[in-house]
Each structure stands twice: as structure tokens, then as C-alpha cells.
């Protein structure tokens, strides 16, 4: 049965995010009967296109980005009937008048403005929407990351957008929170009795969170050179995953209860001193190497990158939480481009048994471990110790695997697909609140400032590896190893 009627206005409608994630996500929602017959998707960008020309572009993007079995010409035709295109320019407020004829006939229904543009345009777009009389009591705005370059610019954007949209109508999106495995982590912790008693410093030895990408800057050199891995990945994705792992049980699943719990984690993060930034953080930059069996250039040879750039493409750090549950437990965070594999996972390493009466394997892998995989395939792996076959009582590690796509017959929604429908339905739980986001910026800003003042260049690493050797040394000093190195 189709859901409630809505108008989705997609700024940056001709861009990469729209073509790769947003429009394919809405195609699936249409195919599965989740879009009411009178709902509209209004794509807008600076390009001078007719709706018919944009339909051709959407069809091409769907064919490129969907699996062959998912694209159906008839379904695509029906989906395109919901889509219209209007040319607007964030620098020209008058151009927003072109949206009025498409929106003024149904002001009472859900209206979503998705800003899939550079954050530098957020303030102007919000202002122009208000000036054109398009911000109704049911209107919501979705803001993509990174929201600003630092705490001051983030506050400036939040204040400007907040003058037009109330906080309960601002959806700061982090698509990692829409992943099935992240929500299953909530279910694992708060829907089962067996893990929560173990979820503390008494039983957890360390936590590792890794987001590795095989791709480079992919034609976004100018943008990435101004952003870097700390702003692009650590300030949002990695810290949000840390919050989900470490937060106290919320009183309910309602938005403010969950976001209050995450905010407490961010406020508990120990700030880095100058010495800590040297000892506990590694920044790297990839050099020429190989990825998926083909040669790839180094970061400094990518289009749009100055040859003297010190922008980091890799960050590894050791974080600590100053609270009773997690005091003394290291949280190792790592992210990078041109890594050996495309990987996103959370690894919870439990402490060894207090007194070993059985002979186990030597080395670092003898403890219990929970691995939550986010990509490329969602799932859970629990490593236990079991007896080896044969005579004697010698232990070996075994794994209990749960692949979500095998456990559930229903198709798993893409993260953006789920989050888009949450916005339409007015569900804020999986979106960041302003104070939460600003707490994250406040934590990373001293690192940014220290790097800006330093003459030290990022440590080089070869494309197609797991990053600089200093990353292994960082965790090795604590007699630990990254999960893939075990």
C-alpha cells in the first residue's frame, strides 16, 4: 500500500549523489509501492534542461547504477511520471520562483527539500526558499555532510538554516546510520539480554572501527583537497558509529532519547593535547600503487590536487572515553582512501578469560571477538573458542556467522533509501541534532588546528595497502593489531 503523499525537491538533482543513490532509492520505493500516486519528485540544478531531457538522464543513471535484474523499463516509465525538472541557481533568488507553480497547490502535505549540494550553498538555498514562500509548516530540509569546515562555519550554517526551519524540521543526514547493520547493532545491544552485561570496561578489551575505501578522489580532487579524511569521514561517520557502540541505553527509541545518549558519548571523548596528537594520531596520504589489479596514481597526481598538498587521505587514531562504562578501553578509529579492500566494520574485542585452564592457540587471536560488518555485505560474526577435533583439550577459534541477506528473505533497503522515507514520515531518530554535530566538531577541531600549524607532511602509503606503517605501530604499542592483520 502506498504511503502518504509528499513533494521531494532535490537540489543538486543532476549530481553524483542524486544519480547514484537518491534517485535509485526512490525508484525502489516506487517499485515496492511505497510512493503515493500523486507524490512528486522535483529535481533542480543549474543546468538548463527540460523535464524530458532530465528523464533521459535519470533512465541512463538507473541503468548504470542498478543491478541488471532490478531495472525494468516499464517500472522506470512509471517512476519517471513522478519526476519533474526545474532550473534553479543558488546565486539567483529569482530562479526559485520556478518552483512555486509546482508546489503551491498542495501546501498541507509533506514537503522535503534535500540539499545534495556543497554546504556553501545551504544558507542561500534556505533563504531563497523562504523568500519564495515555499517553506510551509510541513516543510523539512535535509543537509548533507560535511556541514561546514570547522565549528564556527558549522554554527554559521546551523544558525542561518535554523532561522527558517525549526530544529525538529532539520535532518542532518549521515547515511551510515541508515545501514541495516548499524540498526542491528542497536537491536543486538538493547533487544537481547546476553550482550549488555558484557558491554563495558570489565569485559571489553578494545574496540576498532574501520572504514576503508578502494577508490581515490574520483574526479572530486578540488573538493577533497579542501576537506580531507578527518572532516570527510572521522567527524561524522566514524564518530557516529562510535556513539552507537558506546552510548548508554536510551530510555526509549524516540529521537531525543537516542540523540541525548549519543551526545553524552561525544562529550565524554577525551580531548587531545599537543603531545597526544603526535602520539595517538596518524595521518597519511596515498602514493601511486595498484588497486583491484590495476595501476593507480598517487594523490598528488590526481586531477585538481596541488603538487604540494598536505591534505590527508588516511587517518588512524586512538580515542578514549572519560566515563565509568568505558574508562581505560581504547577505541581505535581508522579510515582511508585507496585501501586494500572496501570495508566498513566495527570490531569488539573481549578480554581473555581470567584464568586459562585449557590450552589455546598462541598469539593475539585467542580472545572472543564480535565483528559487525557494514560493507560490502552486512552481517555479524562472533568468534568463540572451541575444542579441536581429536584427543586432548586444545582450543581453536571458530566463527558463528550471520549474513543478514541470507537470514531475511525481504530485500534490504539501501541506507539513503531508508533515510529518505524516514524524512518523509517525519522520523528524526537516525539524524543528527545540532548540539550533537557541534560536539563532534569541537572534538576534531584541535586536531585540524595542530595539523594546519605543523610543517610535517602526511605519512606516505602505497595505494592498495592498509595505510602507513605508523598505523600498525600506533595500535602495536598497546600489544594490539588491526583486525585484518591478526
Short mmCIF file of C-alpha atoms in Angstrom, two decimals:
data_model
loop_
_atom_site.label_atom_id
_atom_site.label_comp_id
_atom_site.label_asym_id
_atom_site.label_seq_id
_atom_site.Cartn_x
_atom_site.Cartn_y
_atom_site.Cartn_z
CA UNK A 1 0.00 0.00 0.00
CA UNK A 2 1.37 3.40 -0.95
CA UNK A 3 2.38 5.76 1.80
CA UNK A 4 1.39 9.35 2.39
CA UNK A 5 1.66 11.90 -0.41
CA UNK A 6 4.77 14.07 -0.49
CA UNK A 7 6.79 16.52 -2.56
CA UNK A 8 10.53 15.87 -2.64
CA UNK A 9 12.57 18.78 -4.00
CA UNK A 10 16.03 17.53 -4.83
CA UNK A 11 18.68 20.25 -5.10
CA UNK A 12 21.74 19.01 -6.94
CA UNK A 13 19.44 16.79 -8.97
CA UNK A 14 21.98 16.28 -11.76
CA UNK A 15 24.83 15.48 -9.36
CA UNK A 16 26.59 12.27 -8.43
CA UNK A 17 24.73 11.61 -5.16
CA UNK A 18 21.34 12.05 -6.80
CA UNK A 19 22.20 9.76 -9.70
CA UNK A 20 23.98 7.10 -7.71
CA UNK A 21 21.90 6.90 -4.52
CA UNK A 22 18.85 9.17 -4.17
CA UNK A 23 17.01 8.54 -7.42
CA UNK A 24 17.75 4.78 -7.43
CA UNK A 25 16.47 4.67 -3.83
CA UNK A 26 13.22 6.37 -4.79
CA UNK A 27 12.91 4.07 -7.83
CA UNK A 28 12.90 1.07 -5.45
CA UNK A 29 10.34 2.76 -3.19
CA UNK A 30 8.14 3.30 -6.25
CA UNK A 31 8.63 -0.27 -7.42
CA UNK A 32 7.67 -1.60 -4.00
CA UNK A 33 4.50 0.51 -3.81
CA UNK A 34 5.73 2.98 -1.21
CA UNK A 35 5.08 6.16 -3.22
CA UNK A 36 1.55 7.54 -3.46
CA UNK A 37 0.21 8.19 -6.96
CA UNK A 38 0.18 11.96 -6.54
CA UNK A 39 3.62 12.26 -4.94
CA UNK A 40 6.16 14.34 -6.82
CA UNK A 41 9.94 14.41 -7.10
CA UNK A 42 11.14 17.79 -8.33
CA UNK A 43 14.79 17.74 -9.32
CA UNK A 44 16.56 21.04 -9.65
CA UNK A 45 20.04 22.24 -10.58
CA UNK A 46 21.77 24.99 -12.57
CA UNK A 47 21.77 23.04 -15.84
CA UNK A 48 19.27 24.21 -18.44
CA UNK A 49 17.30 21.03 -19.07
CA UNK A 50 13.73 20.19 -19.97
CA UNK A 51 11.90 17.57 -17.91
CA UNK A 52 12.11 15.22 -20.91
CA UNK A 53 15.88 15.65 -21.11
CA UNK A 54 16.20 15.01 -17.39
CA UNK A 55 14.09 11.86 -17.73
CA UNK A 56 16.62 10.58 -20.24
CA UNK A 57 19.42 11.31 -17.80
CA UNK A 58 17.59 9.52 -14.96
CA UNK A 59 16.95 6.46 -17.13
CA UNK A 60 20.65 6.34 -18.03
CA UNK A 61 21.71 6.69 -14.39
CA UNK A 62 19.33 3.94 -13.27
CA UNK A 63 20.67 1.58 -15.90
CA UNK A 64 24.22 2.36 -14.78
CA UNK A 65 23.67 2.09 -11.03
CA UNK A 66 21.11 -0.70 -10.63
CA UNK A 67 21.76 -4.41 -10.90
CA UNK A 68 20.61 -5.76 -14.25
CA UNK A 69 17.76 -7.70 -12.66
CA UNK A 70 16.48 -4.64 -10.79
CA UNK A 71 16.00 -2.33 -13.77
CA UNK A 72 12.68 -2.71 -15.56
CA UNK A 73 11.76 -0.41 -18.44
CA UNK A 74 8.05 -0.33 -17.58
CA UNK A 75 8.71 0.38 -13.92
CA UNK A 76 11.12 3.13 -14.95
CA UNK A 77 8.46 4.72 -17.18
CA UNK A 78 6.02 4.79 -14.27
CA UNK A 79 8.63 6.19 -11.91
CA UNK A 80 9.57 8.97 -14.34
CA UNK A 81 5.96 10.19 -14.37
CA UNK A 82 6.53 11.34 -10.78
CA UNK A 83 9.61 13.39 -11.71
CA UNK A 84 9.82 16.97 -12.97
CA UNK A 85 12.83 19.19 -13.53
CA UNK A 86 13.25 22.90 -12.82
CA UNK A 87 16.35 25.01 -13.32
CA UNK A 88 17.45 27.00 -10.26
CA UNK A 89 20.65 28.74 -9.27
CA UNK A 90 21.61 29.21 -5.61
CA UNK A 91 23.12 32.55 -6.60
CA UNK A 92 19.88 33.80 -8.14
CA UNK A 93 16.91 34.00 -5.79
CA UNK A 94 14.55 34.89 -8.63
CA UNK A 95 15.10 31.46 -10.21
CA UNK A 96 13.37 29.83 -7.22
CA UNK A 97 10.08 31.29 -8.40
CA UNK A 98 10.05 28.48 -10.95
CA UNK A 99 9.28 26.06 -8.12
CA UNK A 100 6.14 27.88 -6.98
CA UNK A 101 3.70 26.59 -9.64
CA UNK A 102 4.67 23.01 -8.78
CA UNK A 103 4.28 23.36 -5.01
CA UNK A 104 1.57 25.88 -4.14
CA UNK A 105 -1.33 23.55 -4.99
CA UNK A 106 -0.76 21.21 -2.02
CA UNK A 107 0.84 23.10 0.88
CA UNK A 108 -0.55 20.73 3.51
CA UNK A 109 1.38 17.61 2.57
CA UNK A 110 4.93 16.59 3.49
CA UNK A 111 7.44 18.75 1.66
CA UNK A 112 11.10 17.75 1.72
CA UNK A 113 13.97 19.90 0.48
CA UNK A 114 17.02 17.66 0.07
CA UNK A 115 20.18 19.75 -0.31
CA UNK A 116 22.55 17.40 -2.18
CA UNK A 117 24.88 20.31 -2.90
CA UNK A 118 28.03 21.81 -1.47
CA UNK A 119 27.39 23.08 2.09
CA UNK A 120 28.49 26.52 0.89
CA UNK A 121 25.06 26.81 -0.78
CA UNK A 122 22.92 25.71 2.19
CA UNK A 123 22.36 29.18 3.61
CA UNK A 124 21.50 30.73 0.24
CA UNK A 125 19.12 27.93 -0.73
CA UNK A 126 17.26 28.09 2.58
CA UNK A 127 16.94 31.87 2.31
CA UNK A 128 15.69 31.74 -1.27
CA UNK A 129 13.10 29.10 -0.36
CA UNK A 130 11.78 31.34 2.39
CA UNK A 131 11.74 34.41 0.13
CA UNK A 132 9.77 32.45 -2.48
CA UNK A 133 7.16 31.48 0.15
CA UNK A 134 7.90 27.76 -0.21
CA UNK A 135 8.64 26.92 3.43
CA UNK A 136 5.36 25.61 4.82
CA UNK A 137 4.68 24.24 8.35
CA UNK A 138 5.14 20.72 6.92
CA UNK A 139 8.41 21.52 5.11
CA UNK A 140 11.62 19.74 6.11
CA UNK A 141 15.20 20.26 4.98
CA UNK A 142 17.89 17.60 4.63
CA UNK A 143 21.50 18.74 4.99
CA UNK A 144 24.34 16.61 3.60
CA UNK A 145 27.73 16.37 5.24
CA UNK A 146 30.26 17.80 5.86
CA UNK A 147 28.33 20.66 7.41
CA UNK A 148 31.00 23.34 7.35
CA UNK A 149 34.78 23.13 7.65
CA UNK A 150 35.04 23.70 11.39
CA UNK A 151 32.95 24.52 14.44
CA UNK A 152 32.50 28.20 13.53
CA UNK A 153 31.34 27.56 9.95
CA UNK A 154 29.08 24.73 11.14
CA UNK A 155 27.44 27.08 13.64
CA UNK A 156 27.04 29.74 10.98
CA UNK A 157 25.18 27.34 8.68
CA UNK A 158 23.08 25.93 11.51
CA UNK A 159 22.05 29.38 12.68
CA UNK A 160 21.16 30.55 9.18
CA UNK A 161 19.12 27.44 8.35
CA UNK A 162 17.65 27.46 11.88
CA UNK A 163 16.17 30.91 11.30
CA UNK A 164 13.99 29.38 8.58
CA UNK A 165 13.45 25.78 9.74
CA UNK A 166 12.90 24.79 13.37
CA UNK A 167 15.25 22.15 14.79
CA UNK A 168 12.61 19.41 14.53
CA UNK A 169 12.43 20.04 10.77
CA UNK A 170 16.18 19.91 10.09
CA UNK A 171 17.51 16.47 9.11
CA UNK A 172 21.32 16.32 9.20
CA UNK A 173 21.98 13.12 7.34
CA UNK A 174 24.73 10.58 7.91
CA UNK A 175 23.96 7.65 5.67
CA UNK A 176 25.93 5.22 7.83
CA UNK A 177 23.14 5.47 10.41
CA UNK A 178 20.74 4.14 7.78
CA UNK A 179 22.70 0.93 7.25
CA UNK A 180 20.94 -2.24 8.33
CA UNK A 181 23.92 -3.46 10.31
CA UNK A 182 24.13 -0.24 12.37
CA UNK A 183 20.49 -0.56 13.34
CA UNK A 184 21.07 -4.23 14.07
CA UNK A 185 23.78 -3.14 16.49
CA UNK A 186 21.08 -1.26 18.40
CA UNK A 187 18.93 -4.39 18.30
CA UNK A 188 21.87 -6.54 19.41
CA UNK A 189 22.61 -4.33 22.39
CA UNK A 190 19.14 -3.33 23.53
CA UNK A 191 16.97 -6.18 22.28
CA UNK A 192 18.97 -9.05 23.79
CA UNK A 193 19.93 -9.74 27.39
CA UNK A 194 23.20 -11.61 26.74
CA UNK A 195 25.44 -8.79 25.42
CA UNK A 196 24.60 -5.73 27.52
CA UNK A 197 26.10 -7.11 30.78
CA UNK A 198 29.38 -7.65 28.86
CA UNK A 199 29.31 -4.23 27.18
CA UNK A 200 31.72 -2.36 29.43
CA UNK A 201 35.33 -1.97 30.50
CA UNK A 202 35.05 -5.11 32.64
CA UNK A 203 34.75 -7.37 29.61
CA UNK A 204 35.70 -5.35 26.51
CA UNK A 205 39.43 -5.06 25.82
CA UNK A 206 39.25 -2.65 22.88
CA UNK A 207 37.04 -1.52 20.01
CA UNK A 208 38.18 -0.99 16.41
CA UNK A 209 36.15 0.91 13.83
CA UNK A 210 37.39 0.90 10.23
CA UNK A 211 36.02 2.47 7.06
CA UNK A 212 38.28 1.66 4.14
CA UNK A 213 37.70 2.75 0.57
CA UNK A 214 39.41 1.35 -2.52
CA UNK A 215 38.55 4.40 -4.60
CA UNK A 216 40.59 7.57 -4.78
CA UNK A 217 39.19 11.09 -5.11
CA UNK A 218 37.20 10.04 -8.23
CA UNK A 219 37.15 13.39 -10.03
CA UNK A 220 36.44 15.35 -6.84
CA UNK A 221 40.02 16.46 -6.33
CA UNK A 222 39.31 20.12 -5.69
CA UNK A 223 36.61 19.32 -3.13
CA UNK A 224 38.63 16.62 -1.40
CA UNK A 225 41.75 18.75 -1.21
CA UNK A 226 39.74 21.28 0.83
CA UNK A 227 38.19 18.58 3.00
CA UNK A 228 40.42 15.62 3.80
CA UNK A 229 39.68 12.38 5.62
CA UNK A 230 39.28 13.92 9.08
CA UNK A 231 36.44 16.21 8.00
CA UNK A 232 35.00 13.84 5.40
CA UNK A 233 34.88 10.64 7.48
CA UNK A 234 36.02 10.96 11.09
CA UNK A 235 33.94 13.96 12.20
CA UNK A 236 30.73 12.29 11.08
CA UNK A 237 30.72 8.61 10.05
CA UNK A 238 33.32 7.24 12.46
CA UNK A 239 32.18 9.27 15.45
CA UNK A 240 28.56 8.33 14.83
CA UNK A 241 29.48 4.65 14.79
CA UNK A 242 31.47 5.15 17.99
CA UNK A 243 28.39 6.71 19.58
CA UNK A 244 26.19 3.76 18.65
CA UNK A 245 28.72 1.31 20.12
CA UNK A 246 29.44 3.23 23.32
CA UNK A 247 26.22 5.02 24.30
CA UNK A 248 24.24 4.22 27.41
CA UNK A 249 20.86 2.53 26.91
CA UNK A 250 18.37 5.27 25.98
CA UNK A 251 15.05 5.41 27.81
CA UNK A 252 13.24 4.76 24.52
CA UNK A 253 13.84 4.74 20.78
CA UNK A 254 12.33 8.20 20.33
CA UNK A 255 14.63 10.75 18.62
CA UNK A 256 15.72 12.85 21.59
CA UNK A 257 16.35 9.86 23.86
CA UNK A 258 18.71 8.29 21.33
CA UNK A 259 20.40 11.56 20.44
CA UNK A 260 20.80 12.53 24.10
CA UNK A 261 22.64 9.24 24.65
CA UNK A 262 24.92 9.84 21.67
CA UNK A 263 25.64 13.38 22.80
CA UNK A 264 26.88 12.11 26.16
CA UNK A 265 29.39 9.90 24.36
CA UNK A 266 30.72 12.83 22.34
CA UNK A 267 31.03 14.93 25.50
CA UNK A 268 32.90 12.07 27.18
CA UNK A 269 35.59 11.89 24.50
CA UNK A 270 38.97 12.83 25.91
CA UNK A 271 40.40 15.89 24.16
CA UNK A 272 43.80 15.53 22.51
CA UNK A 273 46.75 17.50 23.84
CA UNK A 274 49.57 18.53 21.51
CA UNK A 275 51.55 15.50 22.66
CA UNK A 276 48.54 13.22 22.08
CA UNK A 277 48.16 14.47 18.52
CA UNK A 278 51.75 13.40 17.86
CA UNK A 279 51.49 10.05 19.65
CA UNK A 280 47.90 8.93 19.11
CA UNK A 281 47.02 10.12 15.61
CA UNK A 282 48.44 9.08 12.25
CA UNK A 283 47.64 10.97 9.07
CA UNK A 284 48.63 9.60 5.71
CA UNK A 285 48.47 10.31 2.00
CA UNK A 286 48.47 7.65 -0.69
CA UNK A 287 51.17 7.33 -3.33
CA UNK A 288 50.99 5.55 -6.66
CA UNK A 289 50.27 1.86 -6.41
CA UNK A 290 47.69 -0.68 -7.53
CA UNK A 291 44.00 -1.12 -6.82
CA UNK A 292 41.98 -4.16 -7.89
CA UNK A 293 44.85 -5.27 -10.10
CA UNK A 294 45.38 -2.02 -12.00
CA UNK A 295 47.90 0.79 -11.55
CA UNK A 296 46.53 3.95 -9.91
CA UNK A 297 48.14 7.37 -9.46
CA UNK A 298 49.16 8.92 -6.16
CA UNK A 299 47.05 11.59 -4.53
CA UNK A 300 49.38 14.38 -5.66
CA UNK A 301 48.97 13.23 -9.27
CA UNK A 302 45.17 13.26 -9.18
CA UNK A 303 43.37 15.99 -11.20
CA UNK A 304 42.72 19.11 -9.14
CA UNK A 305 45.32 18.33 -6.46
CA UNK A 306 48.25 20.77 -5.97
CA UNK A 307 51.62 19.01 -6.00
CA UNK A 308 52.44 20.37 -2.55
CA UNK A 309 49.10 19.39 -0.94
CA UNK A 310 49.23 18.17 2.65
CA UNK A 311 45.63 17.01 2.71
CA UNK A 312 45.29 13.67 4.47
CA UNK A 313 43.66 10.72 2.70
CA UNK A 314 44.12 8.45 5.74
CA UNK A 315 43.58 8.88 9.48
CA UNK A 316 44.11 6.41 12.32
CA UNK A 317 43.70 7.43 15.93
CA UNK A 318 43.31 6.12 19.44
CA UNK A 319 40.36 7.65 21.31
CA UNK A 320 39.31 7.28 24.93
CA UNK A 321 36.07 7.92 26.77
CA UNK A 322 36.10 9.52 30.20
CA UNK A 323 33.15 7.74 31.82
CA UNK A 324 32.55 4.81 34.13
CA UNK A 325 31.49 2.33 31.46
CA UNK A 326 34.48 2.78 29.14
CA UNK A 327 37.35 4.29 31.15
CA UNK A 328 40.61 2.70 30.05
CA UNK A 329 39.18 0.99 26.95
CA UNK A 330 40.88 2.22 23.76
CA UNK A 331 38.74 2.96 20.71
CA UNK A 332 40.84 2.71 17.56
CA UNK A 333 39.37 4.55 14.57
CA UNK A 334 40.73 4.24 11.04
CA UNK A 335 39.69 5.42 7.60
CA UNK A 336 41.42 5.90 4.27
CA UNK A 337 41.19 6.04 0.51
CA UNK A 338 42.97 3.63 -1.85
CA UNK A 339 42.98 0.96 0.82
CA UNK A 340 43.49 -2.73 0.17
CA UNK A 341 39.78 -3.54 0.40
CA UNK A 342 36.46 -1.78 0.54
CA UNK A 343 35.50 -2.39 4.13
CA UNK A 344 33.44 -0.92 6.93
CA UNK A 345 33.31 -2.81 10.20
CA UNK A 346 33.13 -2.49 13.96
CA UNK A 347 35.24 -4.98 15.91
CA UNK A 348 34.64 -5.51 19.63
CA UNK A 349 37.50 -7.47 21.19
CA UNK A 350 36.62 -9.02 24.54
CA UNK A 351 39.10 -9.70 27.32
CA UNK A 352 40.71 -13.09 27.74
CA UNK A 353 39.36 -15.46 30.35
CA UNK A 354 40.76 -14.53 33.79
CA UNK A 355 42.35 -17.96 34.31
CA UNK A 356 43.11 -20.25 31.38
CA UNK A 357 42.69 -23.93 32.30
CA UNK A 358 42.62 -25.11 28.67
CA UNK A 359 45.46 -24.89 26.19
CA UNK A 360 44.65 -22.36 23.49
CA UNK A 361 46.38 -21.08 20.38
CA UNK A 362 49.22 -18.69 20.94
CA UNK A 363 49.04 -15.08 19.81
CA UNK A 364 46.57 -12.27 19.75
CA UNK A 365 43.57 -14.14 18.28
CA UNK A 366 42.73 -16.25 21.32
CA UNK A 367 40.05 -13.97 22.75
CA UNK A 368 36.38 -13.65 21.84
CA UNK A 369 35.56 -11.12 19.16
CA UNK A 370 32.36 -9.64 17.74
CA UNK A 371 32.61 -8.21 14.21
CA UNK A 372 29.77 -6.07 12.87
CA UNK A 373 30.19 -5.73 9.10
CA UNK A 374 28.66 -2.69 7.39
CA UNK A 375 30.09 -3.15 3.90
CA UNK A 376 30.46 -4.66 1.44
CA UNK A 377 27.97 -7.12 2.99
CA UNK A 378 26.03 -6.52 6.20
CA UNK A 379 26.40 -9.17 8.86
CA UNK A 380 27.66 -10.27 12.26
CA UNK A 381 30.47 -12.67 13.17
CA UNK A 382 31.06 -13.92 16.71
CA UNK A 383 34.40 -15.61 17.35
CA UNK A 384 34.40 -18.22 20.11
CA UNK A 385 36.89 -20.77 21.36
CA UNK A 386 36.02 -24.43 20.80
CA UNK A 387 37.78 -27.75 21.21
CA UNK A 388 39.82 -29.00 18.28
CA UNK A 389 38.74 -32.44 16.96
CA UNK A 390 40.66 -35.41 18.30
CA UNK A 391 42.32 -36.36 21.52
CA UNK A 392 43.09 -33.78 24.17
CA UNK A 393 41.53 -30.45 25.11
CA UNK A 394 43.22 -27.93 22.85
CA UNK A 395 41.20 -24.88 21.77
CA UNK A 396 40.83 -23.25 18.40
CA UNK A 397 38.80 -20.19 17.33
CA UNK A 398 35.56 -20.82 15.43
CA UNK A 399 33.15 -18.30 13.97
CA UNK A 400 29.39 -18.02 14.12
CA UNK A 401 28.30 -16.03 11.06
CA UNK A 402 25.06 -14.22 10.38
CA UNK A 403 24.71 -12.70 6.93
CA UNK A 404 21.60 -10.52 7.01
CA UNK A 405 20.79 -11.02 3.34
CA UNK A 406 20.61 -14.78 3.97
CA UNK A 407 18.70 -14.53 7.24
CA UNK A 408 15.91 -12.38 5.80
CA UNK A 409 14.05 -13.07 2.58
CA UNK A 410 12.95 -9.46 2.19
CA UNK A 411 15.17 -7.13 0.19
CA UNK A 412 17.37 -4.94 2.38
CA UNK A 413 16.90 -1.23 1.85
CA UNK A 414 19.87 0.93 0.92
CA UNK A 415 20.81 3.45 3.63
CA UNK A 416 19.71 6.51 1.65
CA UNK A 417 16.53 4.75 0.63
CA UNK A 418 15.56 4.16 4.26
CA UNK A 419 16.59 7.64 5.41
CA UNK A 420 14.66 9.38 2.62
CA UNK A 421 11.49 7.63 3.71
CA UNK A 422 12.23 8.49 7.36
CA UNK A 423 12.34 12.17 6.40
CA UNK A 424 9.07 11.89 4.51
CA UNK A 425 7.48 10.18 7.53
CA UNK A 426 8.95 12.68 9.99
CA UNK A 427 11.24 10.27 11.85
CA UNK A 428 14.28 12.03 13.34
CA UNK A 429 15.92 9.20 15.29
CA UNK A 430 18.60 8.40 12.69
CA UNK A 431 19.56 12.04 12.07
CA UNK A 432 21.98 14.26 13.97
CA UNK A 433 20.85 17.03 16.26
CA UNK A 434 22.68 20.35 16.19
CA UNK A 435 24.35 20.02 19.60
CA UNK A 436 25.50 16.51 18.70
CA UNK A 437 27.10 17.69 15.49
CA UNK A 438 28.79 20.66 17.11
CA UNK A 439 30.21 18.44 19.88
CA UNK A 440 31.83 16.32 17.16
CA UNK A 441 33.33 19.42 15.53
CA UNK A 442 34.63 20.66 18.89
CA UNK A 443 36.48 17.35 19.38
CA UNK A 444 38.20 17.25 15.96
CA UNK A 445 38.98 20.97 15.71
CA UNK A 446 42.16 20.88 17.86
CA UNK A 447 43.49 18.19 15.51
CA UNK A 448 42.76 20.34 12.46
CA UNK A 449 44.41 23.34 14.09
CA UNK A 450 47.53 21.36 15.03
CA UNK A 451 47.90 19.99 11.51
CA UNK A 452 47.44 23.44 9.99
CA UNK A 453 50.22 24.83 12.20
CA UNK A 454 52.59 21.91 11.58
CA UNK A 455 55.27 21.65 8.90
CA UNK A 456 55.05 17.86 8.98
CA UNK A 457 53.65 16.25 5.86
CA UNK A 458 51.25 13.28 5.98
CA UNK A 459 52.99 9.90 6.07
CA UNK A 460 53.03 8.24 2.64
CA UNK A 461 51.47 4.86 1.97
CA UNK A 462 51.20 2.84 -1.21
CA UNK A 463 47.78 2.68 -2.85
CA UNK A 464 46.29 -0.78 -2.34
CA UNK A 465 47.66 -1.26 1.19
CA UNK A 466 46.17 -0.74 4.65
CA UNK A 467 47.82 2.64 5.16
CA UNK A 468 51.10 3.88 6.63
CA UNK A 469 53.26 1.58 8.74
CA UNK A 470 52.76 4.10 11.55
CA UNK A 471 49.13 2.97 11.77
CA UNK A 472 50.20 -0.56 12.69
CA UNK A 473 52.75 0.87 15.09
CA UNK A 474 50.07 3.01 16.76
CA UNK A 475 47.98 0.03 17.75
CA UNK A 476 51.01 -2.25 18.14
CA UNK A 477 52.33 -0.14 21.02
CA UNK A 478 49.34 -1.43 23.03
CA UNK A 479 50.11 -5.03 22.01
CA UNK A 480 47.15 -4.95 19.64
CA UNK A 481 46.76 -5.40 15.88
CA UNK A 482 44.16 -4.22 13.39
CA UNK A 483 41.61 -6.91 12.68
CA UNK A 484 42.83 -7.74 9.16
CA UNK A 485 46.41 -8.07 10.47
CA UNK A 486 45.51 -10.73 13.05
#
